[in-house]
CSV table of C-alpha atoms in Angstrom, one decimal:
chain,number,residue,atom,x,y,z
A,699,MET,CA,-15.7,22.8,-2.5
A,700,PRO,CA,-16.0,21.7,-6.2
A,701,MET,CA,-16.9,18.8,-7.0
A,702,ALA,CA,-15.4,16.5,-10.3
A,703,ALA,CA,-15.9,12.9,-11.9
A,704,SER,CA,-13.8,12.0,-14.7
A,705,SER,CA,-12.9,9.1,-15.8
A,706,SER,CA,-11.2,8.3,-19.7
A,707,GLU,CA,-11.9,4.6,-19.8
A,708,SER,CA,-14.9,2.7,-19.5
A,709,ASP,CA,-12.2,0.1,-17.4
A,710,VAL,CA,-10.5,3.2,-15.0
A,711,ALA,CA,-12.0,4.2,-12.0
A,712,PRO,CA,-13.8,7.1,-12.0
A,713,ILE,CA,-11.6,10.0,-9.7
A,714,LEU,CA,-13.7,11.7,-7.8
A,715,GLN,CA,-12.9,15.6,-6.1
A,716,VAL,CA,-15.6,16.1,-3.7
A,717,ALA,CA,-16.2,17.8,0.0
A,718,HIS,CA,-16.9,14.5,2.2
A,719,THR,CA,-20.5,14.9,2.5
A,720,SER,CA,-21.1,15.5,-0.6
A,721,ALA,CA,-24.2,13.3,-1.8
A,722,HIS,CA,-22.9,12.7,-5.4
A,723,MET,CA,-19.6,10.7,-3.3
A,724,ARG,CA,-21.7,9.0,-1.0
A,725,ARG,CA,-23.5,7.6,-4.4
A,726,HIS,CA,-19.9,6.5,-6.4
A,727,CYS,CA,-19.0,4.9,-2.8
A,728,HIS,CA,-22.6,3.1,-3.3
A,729,GLU,CA,-21.6,1.8,-6.4
A,730,ALA,CA,-18.6,0.6,-6.2
A,731,LEU,CA,-19.1,-0.8,-2.3
A,732,GLN,CA,-21.3,-3.0,-4.6
A,733,SER,CA,-18.4,-4.8,-7.0
A,734,GLU,CA,-17.0,-7.7,-6.1
A,735,GLY,CA,-13.9,-7.0,-3.8
A,736,PRO,CA,-14.3,-3.4,-4.1
A,737,CYS,CA,-11.0,-1.6,-3.8
A,738,ILE,CA,-11.6,2.6,-3.1
A,739,VAL,CA,-8.2,5.0,-3.2
A,740,LEU,CA,-8.4,8.2,-0.9
A,741,ALA,CA,-5.7,10.1,-1.8
A,742,GLY,CA,-3.9,13.7,-0.2
A,743,GLY,CA,-5.9,16.0,2.4
A,744,THR,CA,-5.2,15.2,6.1
A,745,ARG,CA,-5.6,12.3,8.0
A,746,ALA,CA,-8.9,13.6,9.8
A,747,GLU,CA,-10.3,14.2,6.4
A,748,ARG,CA,-9.4,10.7,5.1
A,749,GLN,CA,-10.9,9.5,7.9
A,750,GLN,CA,-13.9,11.5,7.8
A,751,THR,CA,-14.4,9.7,4.1
A,752,PHE,CA,-13.9,6.7,5.6
A,753,GLY,CA,-16.8,6.9,7.8
A,754,THR,CA,-19.0,7.7,4.8
A,755,ILE,CA,-17.6,4.7,3.7
A,756,ILE,CA,-17.8,2.2,6.8
A,757,ASP,CA,-21.6,3.3,7.1
A,758,LEU,CA,-22.6,3.0,3.2
A,759,ALA,CA,-20.7,-0.2,4.1
A,760,ASP,CA,-23.5,-1.6,6.6
A,761,GLN,CA,-20.3,-4.2,7.4
A,762,ASN,CA,-17.6,-4.2,11.0
A,763,ALA,CA,-14.6,-2.5,10.0
A,764,LEU,CA,-11.0,-2.8,11.1
A,765,GLN,CA,-8.2,0.0,10.2
A,766,PHE,CA,-4.2,0.4,10.1
A,767,ARG,CA,-1.7,3.0,9.4
A,768,ALA,CA,0.9,1.5,7.0
A,769,ALA,CA,4.0,2.8,9.4
A,770,SER,CA,2.9,0.2,12.2
A,771,LEU,CA,2.5,-2.5,9.7
A,772,VAL,CA,6.6,-2.3,8.1
A,773,GLY,CA,9.6,-4.4,9.8
A,774,GLU,CA,12.9,-4.0,9.4
A,775,ARG,CA,12.9,-7.7,6.9
A,776,ARG,CA,10.9,-7.7,4.5
A,777,LYS,CA,9.0,-11.9,5.9
A,778,HIS,CA,8.3,-9.8,9.1
A,779,THR,CA,6.5,-6.8,6.7
A,780,GLN,CA,4.9,-9.7,4.5
A,781,ASN,CA,4.0,-11.5,8.2
A,782,SER,CA,2.4,-8.4,9.5
A,783,LEU,CA,0.5,-7.9,5.9
A,784,ARG,CA,-0.8,-11.3,6.2
A,785,LYS,CA,-2.1,-11.0,9.6
A,786,VAL,CA,-4.2,-8.2,8.6
A,787,PHE,CA,-5.2,-9.2,5.8
A,788,ASP,CA,-6.4,-12.5,7.5
A,789,SER,CA,-8.4,-10.9,10.0
A,790,GLY,CA,-10.3,-9.0,7.6
A,791,SER,CA,-11.0,-12.2,6.1
A,792,GLU,CA,-11.9,-14.1,10.0
A,793,GLU,CA,-14.2,-11.1,10.4
A,794,ARG,CA,-15.4,-10.0,6.5
A,795,ALA,CA,-14.1,-6.6,7.9
A,796,LEU,CA,-14.4,-3.8,5.3
A,797,LEU,CA,-10.1,-2.7,5.3
A,798,PHE,CA,-9.0,0.4,5.9
A,799,VAL,CA,-4.9,0.3,5.7
A,800,ASP,CA,-3.9,4.6,5.9
A,801,GLY,CA,-0.2,6.8,5.2
A,802,LEU,CA,0.7,3.0,2.0
A,803,ASP,CA,2.8,6.4,0.7
A,804,THR,CA,5.2,4.4,3.9
A,805,LEU,CA,5.2,0.7,1.8
A,806,LEU,CA,5.2,2.0,-1.8
A,807,THR,CA,8.6,3.9,-1.1
A,808,TRP,CA,10.0,1.4,2.0
A,809,HIS,CA,13.1,-0.2,1.0
A,810,HIS,CA,13.8,-3.0,3.4
A,811,VAL,CA,17.5,-4.4,4.4
A,812,ASP,CA,17.0,-7.9,2.9
A,813,GLU,CA,15.3,-6.9,-0.4
A,814,PRO,CA,16.7,-8.0,-3.4
A,815,ALA,CA,19.0,-6.4,-5.8
A,816,THR,CA,18.3,-8.2,-9.0
A,817,THR,CA,14.9,-8.5,-11.1
A,818,ASP,CA,15.0,-12.2,-11.6
A,819,GLU,CA,11.7,-13.3,-12.4
A,820,ASP,CA,12.2,-16.7,-9.6
A,821,ALA,CA,12.6,-13.6,-7.4
A,822,MET,CA,10.4,-13.3,-4.1
A,823,PRO,CA,7.4,-10.5,-4.6
A,824,SER,CA,8.6,-7.2,-3.7
A,825,THR,CA,6.6,-5.8,-0.8
A,826,ALA,CA,4.7,-3.9,-2.5
A,827,GLU,CA,3.8,-6.5,-5.0
A,828,TYR,CA,2.4,-8.5,-2.6
A,829,PHE,CA,0.1,-6.2,-0.5
A,830,PHE,CA,-1.1,-6.0,-4.2
A,831,GLN,CA,-1.7,-9.3,-4.6
A,832,ARG,CA,-3.1,-9.2,-1.1
A,833,VAL,CA,-5.9,-6.5,-1.7
A,834,GLU,CA,-6.3,-8.0,-4.8
A,835,SER,CA,-7.8,-11.2,-3.3
A,836,TYR,CA,-9.2,-10.3,-0.4
A,837,LEU,CA,-13.8,-10.3,-0.8
A,838,TYR,CA,-14.6,-7.7,1.4
A,839,PRO,CA,-13.9,-4.4,0.9
A,840,VAL,CA,-10.5,-2.7,0.6
A,841,VAL,CA,-9.6,1.4,1.4
A,842,LEU,CA,-6.2,2.4,0.1
A,843,GLY,CA,-4.8,6.2,1.6
A,844,VAL,CA,-2.1,7.9,0.6
A,845,ASP,CA,-0.5,11.2,1.5
A,846,ASN,CA,0.1,11.9,-1.8
A,847,ALA,CA,-1.8,11.9,-4.5
A,848,VAL,CA,1.4,10.9,-6.4
A,849,HIS,CA,0.8,7.2,-5.3
A,850,VAL,CA,-2.6,6.7,-6.9
A,851,ASP,CA,-0.2,5.5,-10.5
A,852,ALA,CA,1.1,3.0,-7.5
A,853,LEU,CA,-2.1,1.6,-6.6
A,854,ARG,CA,-4.3,1.7,-10.2
A,855,GLN,CA,-2.4,-2.3,-10.2
A,856,CYS,CA,-5.1,-2.5,-7.1
A,857,SER,CA,-7.7,-2.2,-9.4
A,858,PRO,CA,-9.1,0.3,-8.0
A,859,HIS,CA,-13.0,0.6,-8.7
A,860,LEU,CA,-13.1,4.6,-7.3
A,861,VAL,CA,-10.5,7.3,-6.6
A,862,ILE,CA,-11.5,9.7,-4.4
A,863,THR,CA,-8.9,13.0,-4.3
A,864,HIS,CA,-9.2,15.4,-1.1
A,865,GLY,CA,-7.7,19.2,-0.8
A,866,SER,CA,-5.9,20.6,-4.2
A,867,PRO,CA,-6.8,18.6,-7.4
A,868,GLU,CA,-3.0,17.2,-7.0
A,869,GLY,CA,-4.5,15.7,-3.7
A,870,THR,CA,-1.4,16.4,-1.7
A,871,ALA,CA,-1.4,17.1,2.4
A,872,VAL,CA,-0.8,20.8,2.6
């Protein structure tokens, strides 16, 4: 598989299209993990490909890891989903663990039955906004996986240190 790294601005995370065992990818992951509260995005490809890349990241991080599928965290009501997310990040903090939340497409496109229809500034944050706030305040590494790379732009709110795409250049799952 070809390798490419691109970055249009110095404050934008490098985007890598790499093979899982690539030394280039390992170097970029290692550099990202040296940052404070690093965030790495794995986009596209199959779940198995993202899982293999996550295994490489665990090896480089040399710390406990907790892994979740976003679909298992989503509840019917917003407060249930936010409570699940709070528990994930609190558990991770207690263990000083690297977190991997895969299948975030579900969370990014989910609409709760009690989601406010207003954009009132006083309204509680949406579930996605709440998730992004938790990612940004988490002190340990976070790896975020999306099935479809179209969601990478939404994940830029988390200020990722590195974006790794799998599969086609667009990163969509096959």
